[in-house]
XYZ file of C-alpha atoms in Angstrom:
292
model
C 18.380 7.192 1.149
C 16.141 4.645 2.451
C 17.577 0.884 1.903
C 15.155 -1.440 -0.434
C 13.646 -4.121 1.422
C 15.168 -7.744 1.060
C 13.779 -9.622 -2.013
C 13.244 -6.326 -4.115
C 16.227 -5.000 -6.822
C 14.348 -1.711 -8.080
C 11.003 -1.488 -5.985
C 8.428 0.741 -7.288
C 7.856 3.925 -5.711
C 5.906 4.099 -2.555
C 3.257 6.148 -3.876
C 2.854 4.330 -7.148
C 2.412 1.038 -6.280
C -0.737 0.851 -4.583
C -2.560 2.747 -7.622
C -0.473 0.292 -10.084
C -1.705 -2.594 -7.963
C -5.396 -1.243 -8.298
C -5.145 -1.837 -12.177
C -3.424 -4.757 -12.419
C -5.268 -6.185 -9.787
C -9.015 -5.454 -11.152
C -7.773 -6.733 -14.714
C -7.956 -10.147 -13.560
C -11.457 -10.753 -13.841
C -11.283 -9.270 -17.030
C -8.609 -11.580 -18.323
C -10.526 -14.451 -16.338
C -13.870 -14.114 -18.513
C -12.565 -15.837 -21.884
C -10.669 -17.961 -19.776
C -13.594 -20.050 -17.884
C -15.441 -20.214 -21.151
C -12.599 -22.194 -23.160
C -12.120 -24.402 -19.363
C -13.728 -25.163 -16.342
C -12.356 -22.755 -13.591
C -10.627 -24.926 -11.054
C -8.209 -26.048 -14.213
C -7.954 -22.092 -15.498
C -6.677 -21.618 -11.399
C -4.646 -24.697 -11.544
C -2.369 -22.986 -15.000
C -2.742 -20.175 -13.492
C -0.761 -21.324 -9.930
C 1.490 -23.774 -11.583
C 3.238 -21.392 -13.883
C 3.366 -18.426 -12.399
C 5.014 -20.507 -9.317
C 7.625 -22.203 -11.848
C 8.684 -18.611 -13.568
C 8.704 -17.518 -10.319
C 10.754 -19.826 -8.905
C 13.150 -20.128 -11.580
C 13.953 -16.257 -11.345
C 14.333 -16.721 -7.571
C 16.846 -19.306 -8.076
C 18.467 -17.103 -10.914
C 18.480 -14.050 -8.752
C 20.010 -16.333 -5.647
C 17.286 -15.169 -3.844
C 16.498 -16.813 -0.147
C 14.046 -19.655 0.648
C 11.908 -19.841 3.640
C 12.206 -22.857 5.929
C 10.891 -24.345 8.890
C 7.463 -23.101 10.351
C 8.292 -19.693 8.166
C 7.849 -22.040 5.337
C 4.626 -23.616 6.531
C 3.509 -20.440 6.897
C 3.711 -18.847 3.876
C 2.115 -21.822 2.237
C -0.489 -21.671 4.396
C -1.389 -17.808 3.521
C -1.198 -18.740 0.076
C -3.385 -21.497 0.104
C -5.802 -18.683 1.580
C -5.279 -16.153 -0.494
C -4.490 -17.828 -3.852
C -6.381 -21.079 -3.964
C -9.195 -20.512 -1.574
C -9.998 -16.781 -3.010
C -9.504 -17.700 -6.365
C -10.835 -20.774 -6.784
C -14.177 -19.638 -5.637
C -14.225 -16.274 -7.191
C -13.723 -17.912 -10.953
C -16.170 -20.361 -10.019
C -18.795 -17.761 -9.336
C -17.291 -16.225 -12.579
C -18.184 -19.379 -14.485
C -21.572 -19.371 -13.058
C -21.989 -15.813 -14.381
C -21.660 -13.516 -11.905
C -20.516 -9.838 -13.227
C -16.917 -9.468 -12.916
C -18.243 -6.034 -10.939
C -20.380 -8.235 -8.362
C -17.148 -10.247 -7.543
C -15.096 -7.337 -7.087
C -17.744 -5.814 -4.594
C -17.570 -8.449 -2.331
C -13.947 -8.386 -2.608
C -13.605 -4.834 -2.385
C -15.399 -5.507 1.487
C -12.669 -6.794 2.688
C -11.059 -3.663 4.118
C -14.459 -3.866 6.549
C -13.673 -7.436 7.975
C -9.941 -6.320 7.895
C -9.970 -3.584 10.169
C -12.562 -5.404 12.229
C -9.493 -8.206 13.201
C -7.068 -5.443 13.240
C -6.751 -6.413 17.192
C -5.032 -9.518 15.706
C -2.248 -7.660 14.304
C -2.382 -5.197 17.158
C -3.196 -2.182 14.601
C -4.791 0.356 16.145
C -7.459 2.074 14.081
C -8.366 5.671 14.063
C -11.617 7.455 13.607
C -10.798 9.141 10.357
C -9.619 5.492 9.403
C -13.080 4.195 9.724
C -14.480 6.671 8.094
C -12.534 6.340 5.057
C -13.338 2.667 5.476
C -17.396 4.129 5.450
C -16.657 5.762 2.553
C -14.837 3.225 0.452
C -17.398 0.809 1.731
C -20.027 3.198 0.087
C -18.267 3.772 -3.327
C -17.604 -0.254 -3.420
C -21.584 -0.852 -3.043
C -22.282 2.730 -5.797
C -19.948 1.420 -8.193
C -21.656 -2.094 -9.076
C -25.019 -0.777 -7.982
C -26.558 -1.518 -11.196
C -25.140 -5.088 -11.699
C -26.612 -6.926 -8.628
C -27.916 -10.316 -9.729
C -27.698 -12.752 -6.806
C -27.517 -16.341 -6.427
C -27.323 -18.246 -2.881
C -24.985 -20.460 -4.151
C -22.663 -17.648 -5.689
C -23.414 -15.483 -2.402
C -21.800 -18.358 -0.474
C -18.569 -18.905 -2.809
C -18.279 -15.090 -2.837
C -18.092 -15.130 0.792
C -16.049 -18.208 1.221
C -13.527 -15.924 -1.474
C -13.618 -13.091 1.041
C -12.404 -15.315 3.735
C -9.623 -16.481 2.103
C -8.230 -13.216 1.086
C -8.655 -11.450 4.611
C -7.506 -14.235 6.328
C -5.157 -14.848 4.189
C -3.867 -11.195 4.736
C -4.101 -11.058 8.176
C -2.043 -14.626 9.171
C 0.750 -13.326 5.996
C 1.270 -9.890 8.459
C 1.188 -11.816 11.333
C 3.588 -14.999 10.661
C 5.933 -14.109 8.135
C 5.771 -9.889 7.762
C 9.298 -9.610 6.017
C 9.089 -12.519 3.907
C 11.008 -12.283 0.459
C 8.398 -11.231 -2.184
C 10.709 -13.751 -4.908
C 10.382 -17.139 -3.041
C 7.444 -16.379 -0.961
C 5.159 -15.416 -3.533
C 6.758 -18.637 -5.694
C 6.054 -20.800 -2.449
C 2.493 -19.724 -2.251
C 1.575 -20.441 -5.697
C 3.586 -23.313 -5.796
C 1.295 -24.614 -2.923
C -1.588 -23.372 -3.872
C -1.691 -25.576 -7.282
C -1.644 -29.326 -6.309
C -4.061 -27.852 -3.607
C -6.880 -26.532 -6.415
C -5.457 -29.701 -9.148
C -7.087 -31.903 -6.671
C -10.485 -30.476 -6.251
C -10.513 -30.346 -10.189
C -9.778 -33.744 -10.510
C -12.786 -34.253 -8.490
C -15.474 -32.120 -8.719
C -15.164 -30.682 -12.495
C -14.005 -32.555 -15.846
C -10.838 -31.153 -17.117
C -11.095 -30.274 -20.595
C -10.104 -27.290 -22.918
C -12.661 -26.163 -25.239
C -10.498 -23.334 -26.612
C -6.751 -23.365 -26.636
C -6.520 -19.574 -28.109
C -8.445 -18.613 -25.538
C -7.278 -20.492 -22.720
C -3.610 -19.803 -23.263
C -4.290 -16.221 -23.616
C -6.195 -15.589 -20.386
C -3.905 -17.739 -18.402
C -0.519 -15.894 -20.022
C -2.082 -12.698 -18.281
C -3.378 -14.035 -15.300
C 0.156 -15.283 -14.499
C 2.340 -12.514 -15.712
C 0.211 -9.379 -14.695
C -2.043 -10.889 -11.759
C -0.051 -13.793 -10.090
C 3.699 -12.564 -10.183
C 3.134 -8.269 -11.026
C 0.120 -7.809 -8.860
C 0.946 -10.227 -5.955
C 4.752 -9.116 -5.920
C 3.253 -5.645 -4.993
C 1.292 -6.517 -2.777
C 3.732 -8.674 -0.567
C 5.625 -5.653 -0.750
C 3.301 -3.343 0.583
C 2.399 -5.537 3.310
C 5.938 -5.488 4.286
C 5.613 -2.073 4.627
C 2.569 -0.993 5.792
C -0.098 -2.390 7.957
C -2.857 -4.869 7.047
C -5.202 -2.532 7.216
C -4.180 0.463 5.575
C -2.965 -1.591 2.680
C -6.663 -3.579 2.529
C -8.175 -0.445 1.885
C -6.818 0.019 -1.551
C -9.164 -2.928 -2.212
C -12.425 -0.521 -1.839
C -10.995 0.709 -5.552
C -11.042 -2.195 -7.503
C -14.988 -2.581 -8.214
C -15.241 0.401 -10.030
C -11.925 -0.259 -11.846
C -13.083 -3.449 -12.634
C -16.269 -1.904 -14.065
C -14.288 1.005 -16.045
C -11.679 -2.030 -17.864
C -14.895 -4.148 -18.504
C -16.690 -0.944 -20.210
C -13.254 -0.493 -21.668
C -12.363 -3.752 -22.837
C -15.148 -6.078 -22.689
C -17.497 -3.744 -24.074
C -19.969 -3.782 -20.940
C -22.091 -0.995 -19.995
C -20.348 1.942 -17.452
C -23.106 3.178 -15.236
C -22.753 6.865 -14.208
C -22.269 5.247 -10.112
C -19.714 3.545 -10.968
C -17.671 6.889 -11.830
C -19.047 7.999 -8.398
C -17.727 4.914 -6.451
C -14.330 5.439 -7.683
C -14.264 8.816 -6.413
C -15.839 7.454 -3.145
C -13.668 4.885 -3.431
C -10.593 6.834 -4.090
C -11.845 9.693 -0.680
C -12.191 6.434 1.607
C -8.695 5.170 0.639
C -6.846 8.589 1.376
C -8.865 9.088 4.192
C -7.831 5.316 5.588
C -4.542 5.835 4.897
C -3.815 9.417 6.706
C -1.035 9.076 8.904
C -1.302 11.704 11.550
C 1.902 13.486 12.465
């Protein structure tokens, strides 16, 4: 029997996490909709960070679990800085603008493309049939919000500048700190991540809650199901697994974020959307064939 890595008591298994990460994953735009109407989005980020990092921390410290130091520490706070507070900060804002929850999660979803592009960083080889699953999930990401396109240049830039931070942020976590516990690094990058996006709210928006039901509900899920659940998994399969295979489950979440906002926010489910996720879900196996 294969040993657990370090930081995990019962991991899930292999083949269930990445689809379990899909879900959770896309339901945080869903969760973030009510949010940044009861509060501007920087603060929503800011509750979000702060306790998910405390709970986080606390059950690290209750579980005995070890702390990064030294440049292992700077590093981990640096990759979440990217890929919490830059990524999310500028995704909800676009979300507060009014950008489809979809339209986020497509450019989002692109990030397997500018992944695999740096994968000479990581020195990842890729393979042919890799980049044509990356084609392919590339296609079903652009089919599955087809229909929901509404662009602003303003929200195209914040989109982008949310891309960034979540491949980059990827790519310098698998470089600098691979095997880092999924407890206390996860709880380290939130924790750094929240004075980080407190500040820029304290300056560029007006911190006020217009609806505490609201509020308080989004920002329980965001921190339960997308900050600890969501990012826990996906530490752990990037301990696992390359950058690259492990961006592509990304080209997925578009149309799942289209099926929970049919589902639960009552929005429309366009007939390409169902085709994207099957795109989606070719692209992905195709991406992640290991040949023998």
């Amino acid at each position: 029997m294969t040993p657990a890595r370090p930081g995990l008591s019962a991991p899930p298994p292999a083949a269930l996490a990445p689809s379990l990460f899909v879900v959770l994953w896309s339901s945080a735009f869903i969760a973030g909709i009510p949010g940044v109407e009861a509060a501007p989005p920087l603060l929503l980020m800011f509750a979000r960070f702060a306790a998910a990092g405390t709970l986080l921390a606390a059950y690290a410290l209750i579980t005995r679990a070890p702390w990064p130091r030294g440049r292992a520490l700077a590093h981990i706070a640096v990759s979440g800085l990217l890929m919490q507070a830059v990524q999310f900060g500028s995704f909800y804002t676009v979300l507060d603008m009014g950008f489809p929850a979809a339209v986020i999660s497509l450019v989002q979803g692109l990030s397997p493309i500018v992944v695999a592009l740096a994968a000479r960083f990581l020195g990842e080889p890729v393979t042919g049939r890799q980049w044509l699953g990356f084609a392919l999930g590339a296609s079903g990401v652009l089919l599955a919000v087809a229909d929901r396109v509404s662009l602003s240049a303003w929200g195209v830039v914040l989109c982008l500048v949310g891309l960034a931070g979540l491949t980059t942020g990827t790519l310098y976590q698998k470089r600098f700190v691979p095997a880092m516990d999924v407890r206390t690094g996860t709880a380290t990058q939130l924790l750094a991540s929240a004075p980080a996006v407190g500040l820029v709210c304290l300056v560029v928006e007006t911190p006020r809650v217009s609806d505490w039901t609201a509020f308080g509900g989004s920002v329980a899920w965001m921190v339960l199901v997308n900050s600890i659940a969501a990012f826990i998994l996906l530490n752990t399969m990037l301990a696992r697994s390359s950058a690259s295979r492990v961006s592509t489950v990304f080209f997925l979440t578009p149309a799942v974020t289209a099926v929970l906002a049919w589902l639960l926010a009552g929005q429309s489910l366009h007939p390409l959307a169902v085709v994207g996720l099957a795109l989606g879900g070719a692209g992905v196996l195709l991406a992640n064939h290991r040949p023998r």
